PDB file of C-alpha atoms in Angstrom:
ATOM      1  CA  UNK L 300     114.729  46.916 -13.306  1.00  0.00           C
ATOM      2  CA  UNK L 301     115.574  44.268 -10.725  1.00  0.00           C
ATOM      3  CA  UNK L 302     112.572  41.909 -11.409  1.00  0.00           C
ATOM      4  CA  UNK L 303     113.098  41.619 -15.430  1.00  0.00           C
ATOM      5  CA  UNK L 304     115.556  39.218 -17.237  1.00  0.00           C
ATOM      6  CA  UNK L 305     118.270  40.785 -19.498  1.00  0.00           C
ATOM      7  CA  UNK L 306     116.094  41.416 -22.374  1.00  0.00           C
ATOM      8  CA  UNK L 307     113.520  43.563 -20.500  1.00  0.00           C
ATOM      9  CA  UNK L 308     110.859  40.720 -20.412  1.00  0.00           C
ATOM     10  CA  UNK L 309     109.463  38.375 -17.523  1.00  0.00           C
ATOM     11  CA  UNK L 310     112.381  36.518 -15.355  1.00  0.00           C
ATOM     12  CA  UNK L 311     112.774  32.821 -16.351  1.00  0.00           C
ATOM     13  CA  UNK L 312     111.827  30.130 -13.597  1.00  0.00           C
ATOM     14  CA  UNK L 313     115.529  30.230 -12.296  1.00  0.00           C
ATOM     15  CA  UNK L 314     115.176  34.122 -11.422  1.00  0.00           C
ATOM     16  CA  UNK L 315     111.443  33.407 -10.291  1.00  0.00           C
ATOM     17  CA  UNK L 316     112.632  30.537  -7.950  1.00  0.00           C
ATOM     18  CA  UNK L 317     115.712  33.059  -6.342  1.00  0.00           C
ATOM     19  CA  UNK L 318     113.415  35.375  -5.905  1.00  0.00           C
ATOM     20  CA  UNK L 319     110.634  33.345  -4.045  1.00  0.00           C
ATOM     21  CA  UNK L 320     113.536  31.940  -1.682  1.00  0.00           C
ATOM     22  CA  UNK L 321     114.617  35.511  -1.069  1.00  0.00           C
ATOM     23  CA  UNK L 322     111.250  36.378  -0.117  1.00  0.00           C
ATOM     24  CA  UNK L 323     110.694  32.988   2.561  1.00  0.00           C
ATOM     25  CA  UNK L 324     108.240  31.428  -0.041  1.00  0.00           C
ATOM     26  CA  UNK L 325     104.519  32.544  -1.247  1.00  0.00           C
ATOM     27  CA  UNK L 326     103.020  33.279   2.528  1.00  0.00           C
ATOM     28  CA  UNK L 327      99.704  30.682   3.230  1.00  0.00           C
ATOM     29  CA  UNK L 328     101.112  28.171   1.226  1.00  0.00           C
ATOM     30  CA  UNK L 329     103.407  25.888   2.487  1.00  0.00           C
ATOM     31  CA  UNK L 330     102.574  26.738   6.256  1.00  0.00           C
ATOM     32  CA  UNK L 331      98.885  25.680   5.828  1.00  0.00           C
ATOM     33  CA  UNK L 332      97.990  23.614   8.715  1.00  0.00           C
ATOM     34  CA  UNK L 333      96.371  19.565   7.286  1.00  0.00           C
ATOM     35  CA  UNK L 334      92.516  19.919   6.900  1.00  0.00           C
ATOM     36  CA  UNK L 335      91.893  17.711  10.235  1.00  0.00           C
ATOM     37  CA  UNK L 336      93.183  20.662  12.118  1.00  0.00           C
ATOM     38  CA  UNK L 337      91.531  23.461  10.556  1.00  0.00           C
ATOM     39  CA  UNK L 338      89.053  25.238  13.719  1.00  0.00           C
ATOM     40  CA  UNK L 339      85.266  25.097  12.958  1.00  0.00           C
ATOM     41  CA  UNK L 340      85.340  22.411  10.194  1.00  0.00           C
ATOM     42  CA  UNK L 341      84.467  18.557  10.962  1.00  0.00           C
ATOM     43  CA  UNK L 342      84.381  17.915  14.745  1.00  0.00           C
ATOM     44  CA  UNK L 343      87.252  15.126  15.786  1.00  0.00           C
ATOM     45  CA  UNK L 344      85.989  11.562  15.305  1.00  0.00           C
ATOM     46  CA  UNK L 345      85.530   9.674  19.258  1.00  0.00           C
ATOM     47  CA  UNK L 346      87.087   6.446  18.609  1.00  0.00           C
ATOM     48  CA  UNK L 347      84.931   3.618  17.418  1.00  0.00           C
ATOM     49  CA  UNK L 348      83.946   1.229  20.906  1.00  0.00           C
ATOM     50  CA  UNK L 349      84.386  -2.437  20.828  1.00  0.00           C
ATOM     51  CA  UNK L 350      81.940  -4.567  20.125  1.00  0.00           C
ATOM     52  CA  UNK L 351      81.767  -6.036  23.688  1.00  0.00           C
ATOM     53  CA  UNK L 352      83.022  -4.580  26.072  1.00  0.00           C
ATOM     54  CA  UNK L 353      84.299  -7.020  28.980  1.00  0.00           C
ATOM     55  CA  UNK L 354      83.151  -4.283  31.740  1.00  0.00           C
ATOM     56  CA  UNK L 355      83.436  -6.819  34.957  1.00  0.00           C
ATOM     57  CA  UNK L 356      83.866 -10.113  36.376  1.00  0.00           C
ATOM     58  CA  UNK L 357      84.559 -11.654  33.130  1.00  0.00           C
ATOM     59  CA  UNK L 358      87.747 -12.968  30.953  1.00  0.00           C
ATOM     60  CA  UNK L 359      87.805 -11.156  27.660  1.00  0.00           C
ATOM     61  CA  UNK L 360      86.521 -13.632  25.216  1.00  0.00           C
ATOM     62  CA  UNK L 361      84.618 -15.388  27.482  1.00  0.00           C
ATOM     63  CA  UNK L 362      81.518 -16.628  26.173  1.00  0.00           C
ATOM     64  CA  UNK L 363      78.008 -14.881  26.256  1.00  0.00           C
ATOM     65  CA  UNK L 364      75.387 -16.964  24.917  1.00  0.00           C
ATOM     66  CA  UNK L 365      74.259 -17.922  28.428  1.00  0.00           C
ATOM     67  CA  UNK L 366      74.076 -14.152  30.280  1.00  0.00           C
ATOM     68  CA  UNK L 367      70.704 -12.848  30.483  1.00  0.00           C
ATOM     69  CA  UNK L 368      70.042  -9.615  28.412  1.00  0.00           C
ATOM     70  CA  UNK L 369      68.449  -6.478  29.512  1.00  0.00           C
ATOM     71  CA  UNK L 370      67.915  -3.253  27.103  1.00  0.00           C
ATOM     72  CA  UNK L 371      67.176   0.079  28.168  1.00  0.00           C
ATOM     73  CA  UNK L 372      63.597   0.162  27.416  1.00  0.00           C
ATOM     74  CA  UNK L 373      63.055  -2.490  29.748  1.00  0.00           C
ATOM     75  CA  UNK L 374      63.324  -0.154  32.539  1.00  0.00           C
ATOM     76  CA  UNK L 375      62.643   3.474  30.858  1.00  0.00           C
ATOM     77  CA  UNK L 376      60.015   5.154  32.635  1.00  0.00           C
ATOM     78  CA  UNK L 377      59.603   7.175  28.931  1.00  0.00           C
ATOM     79  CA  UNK L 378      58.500   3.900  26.854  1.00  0.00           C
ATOM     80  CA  UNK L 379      55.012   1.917  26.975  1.00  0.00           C
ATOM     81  CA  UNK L 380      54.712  -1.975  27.662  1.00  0.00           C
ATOM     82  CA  UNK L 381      54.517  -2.100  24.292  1.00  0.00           C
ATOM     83  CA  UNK L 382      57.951  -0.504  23.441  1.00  0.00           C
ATOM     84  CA  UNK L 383      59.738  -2.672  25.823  1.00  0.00           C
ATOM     85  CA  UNK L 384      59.130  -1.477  29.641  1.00  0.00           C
ATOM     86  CA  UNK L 385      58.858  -4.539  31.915  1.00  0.00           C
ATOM     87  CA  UNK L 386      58.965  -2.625  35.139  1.00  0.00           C
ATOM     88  CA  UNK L 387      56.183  -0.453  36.549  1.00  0.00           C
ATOM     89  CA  UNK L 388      56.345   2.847  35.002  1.00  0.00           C
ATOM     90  CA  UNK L 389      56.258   4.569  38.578  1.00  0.00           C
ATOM     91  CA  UNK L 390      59.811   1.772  39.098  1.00  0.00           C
ATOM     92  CA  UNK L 391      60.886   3.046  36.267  1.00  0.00           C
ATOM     93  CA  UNK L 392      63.683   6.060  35.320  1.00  0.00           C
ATOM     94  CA  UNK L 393      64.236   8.264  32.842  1.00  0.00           C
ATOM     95  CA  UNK L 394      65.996   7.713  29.636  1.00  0.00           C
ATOM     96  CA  UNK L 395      68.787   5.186  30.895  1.00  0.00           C
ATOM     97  CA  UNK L 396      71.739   4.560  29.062  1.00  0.00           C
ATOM     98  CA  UNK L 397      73.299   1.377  28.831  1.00  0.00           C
ATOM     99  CA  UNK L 398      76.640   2.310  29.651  1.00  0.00           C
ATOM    100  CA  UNK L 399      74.643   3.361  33.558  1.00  0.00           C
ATOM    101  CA  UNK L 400      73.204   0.112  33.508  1.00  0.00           C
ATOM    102  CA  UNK L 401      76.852  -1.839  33.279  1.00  0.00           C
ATOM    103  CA  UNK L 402      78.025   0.949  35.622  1.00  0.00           C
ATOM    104  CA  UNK L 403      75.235  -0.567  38.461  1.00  0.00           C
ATOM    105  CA  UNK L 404      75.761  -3.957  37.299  1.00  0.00           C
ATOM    106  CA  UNK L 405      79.351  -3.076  38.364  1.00  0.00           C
ATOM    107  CA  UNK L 406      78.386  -1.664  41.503  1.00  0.00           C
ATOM    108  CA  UNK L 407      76.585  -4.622  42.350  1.00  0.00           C
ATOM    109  CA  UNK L 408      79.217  -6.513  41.718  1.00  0.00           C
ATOM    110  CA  UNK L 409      77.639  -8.600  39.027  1.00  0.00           C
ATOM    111  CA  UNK L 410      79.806 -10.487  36.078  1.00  0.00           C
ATOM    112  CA  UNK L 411      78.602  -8.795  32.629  1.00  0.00           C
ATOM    113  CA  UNK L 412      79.356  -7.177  29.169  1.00  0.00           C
ATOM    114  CA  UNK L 413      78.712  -4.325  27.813  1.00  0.00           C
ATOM    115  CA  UNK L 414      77.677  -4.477  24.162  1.00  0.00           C
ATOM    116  CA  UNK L 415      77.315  -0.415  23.140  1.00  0.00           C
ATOM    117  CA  UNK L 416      76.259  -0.731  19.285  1.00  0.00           C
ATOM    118  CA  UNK L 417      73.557  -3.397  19.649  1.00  0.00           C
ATOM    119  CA  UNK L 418      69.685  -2.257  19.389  1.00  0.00           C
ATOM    120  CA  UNK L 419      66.872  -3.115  20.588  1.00  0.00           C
ATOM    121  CA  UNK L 420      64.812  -5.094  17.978  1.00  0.00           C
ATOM    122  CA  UNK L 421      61.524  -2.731  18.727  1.00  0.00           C
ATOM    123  CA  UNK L 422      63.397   0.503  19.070  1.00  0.00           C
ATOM    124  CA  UNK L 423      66.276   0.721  16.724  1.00  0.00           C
ATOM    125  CA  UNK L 424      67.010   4.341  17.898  1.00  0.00           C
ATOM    126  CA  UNK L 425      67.976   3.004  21.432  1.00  0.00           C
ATOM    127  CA  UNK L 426      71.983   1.861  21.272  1.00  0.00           C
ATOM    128  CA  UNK L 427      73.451  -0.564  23.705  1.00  0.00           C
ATOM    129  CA  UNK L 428      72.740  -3.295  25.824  1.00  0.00           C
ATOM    130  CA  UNK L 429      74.024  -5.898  29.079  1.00  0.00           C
ATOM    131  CA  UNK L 430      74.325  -9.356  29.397  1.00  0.00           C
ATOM    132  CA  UNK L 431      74.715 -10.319  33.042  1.00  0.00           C
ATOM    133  CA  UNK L 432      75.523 -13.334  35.111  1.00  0.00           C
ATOM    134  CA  UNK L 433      72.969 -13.793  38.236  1.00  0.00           C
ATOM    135  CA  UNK L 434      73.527 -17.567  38.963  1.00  0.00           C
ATOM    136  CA  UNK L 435      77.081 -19.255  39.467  1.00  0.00           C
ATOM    137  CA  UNK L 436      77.635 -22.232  38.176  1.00  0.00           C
ATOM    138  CA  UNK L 437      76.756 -24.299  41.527  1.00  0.00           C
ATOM    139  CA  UNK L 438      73.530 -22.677  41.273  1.00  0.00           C
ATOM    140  CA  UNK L 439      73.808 -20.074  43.985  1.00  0.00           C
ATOM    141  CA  UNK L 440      73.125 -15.949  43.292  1.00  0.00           C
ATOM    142  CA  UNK L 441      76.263 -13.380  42.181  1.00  0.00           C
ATOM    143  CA  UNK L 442      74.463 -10.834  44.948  1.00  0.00           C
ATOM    144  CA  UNK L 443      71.782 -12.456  47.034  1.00  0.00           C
ATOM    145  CA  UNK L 444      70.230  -9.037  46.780  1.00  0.00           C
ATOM    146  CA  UNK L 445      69.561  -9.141  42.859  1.00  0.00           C
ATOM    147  CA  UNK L 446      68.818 -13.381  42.135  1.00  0.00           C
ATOM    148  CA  UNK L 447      66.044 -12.727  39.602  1.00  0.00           C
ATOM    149  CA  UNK L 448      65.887 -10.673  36.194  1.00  0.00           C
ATOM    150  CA  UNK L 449      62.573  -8.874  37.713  1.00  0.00           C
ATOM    151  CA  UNK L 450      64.473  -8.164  40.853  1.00  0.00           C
ATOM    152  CA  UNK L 451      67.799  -6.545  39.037  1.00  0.00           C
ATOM    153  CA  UNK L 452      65.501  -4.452  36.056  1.00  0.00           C
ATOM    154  CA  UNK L 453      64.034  -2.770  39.255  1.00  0.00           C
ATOM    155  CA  UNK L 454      67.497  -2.365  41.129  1.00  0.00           C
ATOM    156  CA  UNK L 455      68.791  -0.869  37.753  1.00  0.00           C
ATOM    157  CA  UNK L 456      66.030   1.298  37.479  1.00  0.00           C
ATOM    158  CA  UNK L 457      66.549   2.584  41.443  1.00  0.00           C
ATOM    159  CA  UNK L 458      70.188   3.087  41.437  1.00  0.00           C
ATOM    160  CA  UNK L 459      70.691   4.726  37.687  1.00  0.00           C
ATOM    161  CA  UNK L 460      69.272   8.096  38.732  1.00  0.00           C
ATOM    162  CA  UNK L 461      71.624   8.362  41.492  1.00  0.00           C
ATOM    163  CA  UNK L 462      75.083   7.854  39.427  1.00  0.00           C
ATOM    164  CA  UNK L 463      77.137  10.925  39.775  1.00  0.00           C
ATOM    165  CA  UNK L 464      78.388  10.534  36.071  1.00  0.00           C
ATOM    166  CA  UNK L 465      74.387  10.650  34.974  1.00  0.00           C
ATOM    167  CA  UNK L 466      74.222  13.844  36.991  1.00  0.00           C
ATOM    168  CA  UNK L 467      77.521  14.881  35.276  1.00  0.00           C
ATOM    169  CA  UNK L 468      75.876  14.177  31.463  1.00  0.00           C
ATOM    170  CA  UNK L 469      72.898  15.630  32.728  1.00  0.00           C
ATOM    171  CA  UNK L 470      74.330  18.666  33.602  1.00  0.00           C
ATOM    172  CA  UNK L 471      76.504  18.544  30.680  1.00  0.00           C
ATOM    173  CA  UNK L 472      73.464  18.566  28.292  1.00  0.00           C
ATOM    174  CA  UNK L 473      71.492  20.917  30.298  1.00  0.00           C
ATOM    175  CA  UNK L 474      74.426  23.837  29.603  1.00  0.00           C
ATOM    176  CA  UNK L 475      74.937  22.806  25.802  1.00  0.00           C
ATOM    177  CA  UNK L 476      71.509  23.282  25.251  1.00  0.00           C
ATOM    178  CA  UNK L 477      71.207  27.099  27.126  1.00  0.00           C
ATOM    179  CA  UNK L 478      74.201  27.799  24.411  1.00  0.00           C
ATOM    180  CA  UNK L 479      72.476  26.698  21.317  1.00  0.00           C
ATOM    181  CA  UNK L 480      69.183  28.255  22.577  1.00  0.00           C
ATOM    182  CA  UNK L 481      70.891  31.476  23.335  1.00  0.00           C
ATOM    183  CA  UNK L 482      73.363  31.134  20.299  1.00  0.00           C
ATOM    184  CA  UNK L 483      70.280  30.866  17.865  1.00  0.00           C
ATOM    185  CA  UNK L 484      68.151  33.835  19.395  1.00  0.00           C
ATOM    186  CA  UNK L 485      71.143  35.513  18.849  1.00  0.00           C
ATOM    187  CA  UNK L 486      71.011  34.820  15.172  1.00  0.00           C
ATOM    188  CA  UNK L 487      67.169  35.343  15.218  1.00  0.00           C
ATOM    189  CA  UNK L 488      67.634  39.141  16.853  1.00  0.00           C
ATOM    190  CA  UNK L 489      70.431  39.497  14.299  1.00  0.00           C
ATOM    191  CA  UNK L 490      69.138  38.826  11.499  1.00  0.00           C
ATOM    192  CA  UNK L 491      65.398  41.063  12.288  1.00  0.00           C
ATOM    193  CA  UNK L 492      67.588  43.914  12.997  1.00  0.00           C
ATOM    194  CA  UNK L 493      69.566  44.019   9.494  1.00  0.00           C
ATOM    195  CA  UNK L 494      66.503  44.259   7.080  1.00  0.00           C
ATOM    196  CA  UNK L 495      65.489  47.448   7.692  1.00  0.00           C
ATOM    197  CA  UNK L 496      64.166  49.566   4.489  1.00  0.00           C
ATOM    198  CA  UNK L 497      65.133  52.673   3.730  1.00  0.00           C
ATOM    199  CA  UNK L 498      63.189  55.706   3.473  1.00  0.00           C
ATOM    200  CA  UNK L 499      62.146  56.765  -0.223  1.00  0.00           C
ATOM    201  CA  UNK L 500      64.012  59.806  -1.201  1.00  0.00           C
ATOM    202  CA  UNK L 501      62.139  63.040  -2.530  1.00  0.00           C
ATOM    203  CA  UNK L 502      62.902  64.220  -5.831  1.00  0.00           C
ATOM    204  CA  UNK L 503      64.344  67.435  -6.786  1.00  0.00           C
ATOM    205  CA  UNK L 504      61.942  70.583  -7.468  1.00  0.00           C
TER     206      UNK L 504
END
């Protein structure tokens, strides 16, 4: 036989080793793909964010101490005076994010950072935060439209709703959850339809 040695018993390793060349290898083994790439596993990791994030009007490095702060609870429409809202709740909007907040701030033309992994000290499930500039150093207003902290929270709160990339999200979050809701009534219909019993059989006469 062409598989066994000269003695008619297994191959040594130099006749295994021919043989597994001759055949291209043991299939699945070498050409397995690295676990990172392997479909339905771990999703990809986003890459971590700085820490501050130098979004306009300001060198990076510069320093912060002196920008006033402003969390998303101050002007979510969602949280009580006593979670943080400083604005009327009827000024308020929904659910903000901080990255809208820097992207009005922006808009408005007003120097800040944008610090995404900071929370808020009474809501430690809310992420982010901005530090803005209102008052040059000669003491006049960044945008005469926004000179007071009162008078940017509401501007903030005004303007966020009408960002396209908020729609965007929105819209984004609105479809993911349709496919979850549909994926797991799916399952549910599945899974009532398999048990069914079977009939008992009748026994011979």
């Amino acid at each position: 036989m062409g598989m066994l040695g000269g003695g008619g018993g297994m191959p040594d390793m130099s006749q295994m080793m021919e043989m597994m060349q001759g055949m291209g290898g043991m299939p699945g083994m070498g050409g397995l793909p690295p676990m990172g790439g392997m479909p339905g596993m771990m999703p990809p990791m986003e890459p971590a964010r700085p820490k501050t994030i130098y979004a306009y009007g300001l060198a990076d490095g510069a320093p912060t101490a002196s920008l006033l702060t402003f969390y998303p609870n101050y002007i979510d429409s969602r949280k009580t005076v006593q979670q943080g809202r400083r604005v009327p709740q009827a000024q308020a909007c929904d659910a903000p994010l901080a990255d809208e907040m820097s992207e009005v701030c922006t808009y408005l033309k007003l120097p800040h950072v944008l610090e995404p992994s900071k929370k808020y000290p009474r809501d430690w499930l809310v992420s982010g935060r901005v530090r803005v500039r209102l008052v040059r150093d000669d003491g006049t207003p960044e945008n005469a439209d926004v000179p007071t902290r009162k008078a940017l929270m509401l501007k903030m709160a005004e303007l966020v709703p009408k960002l396209q990339s908020r729609k965007l999200r929105l819209e984004r979050e609105a479809e993911e959850a349709k496919k979850k809701a549909a994926a797991a009534a799916s399952a549910t219909t599945t899974s009532s339809g398999g048990g069914k019993k079977k009939g008992k059989k009748k026994g011979r006469r």
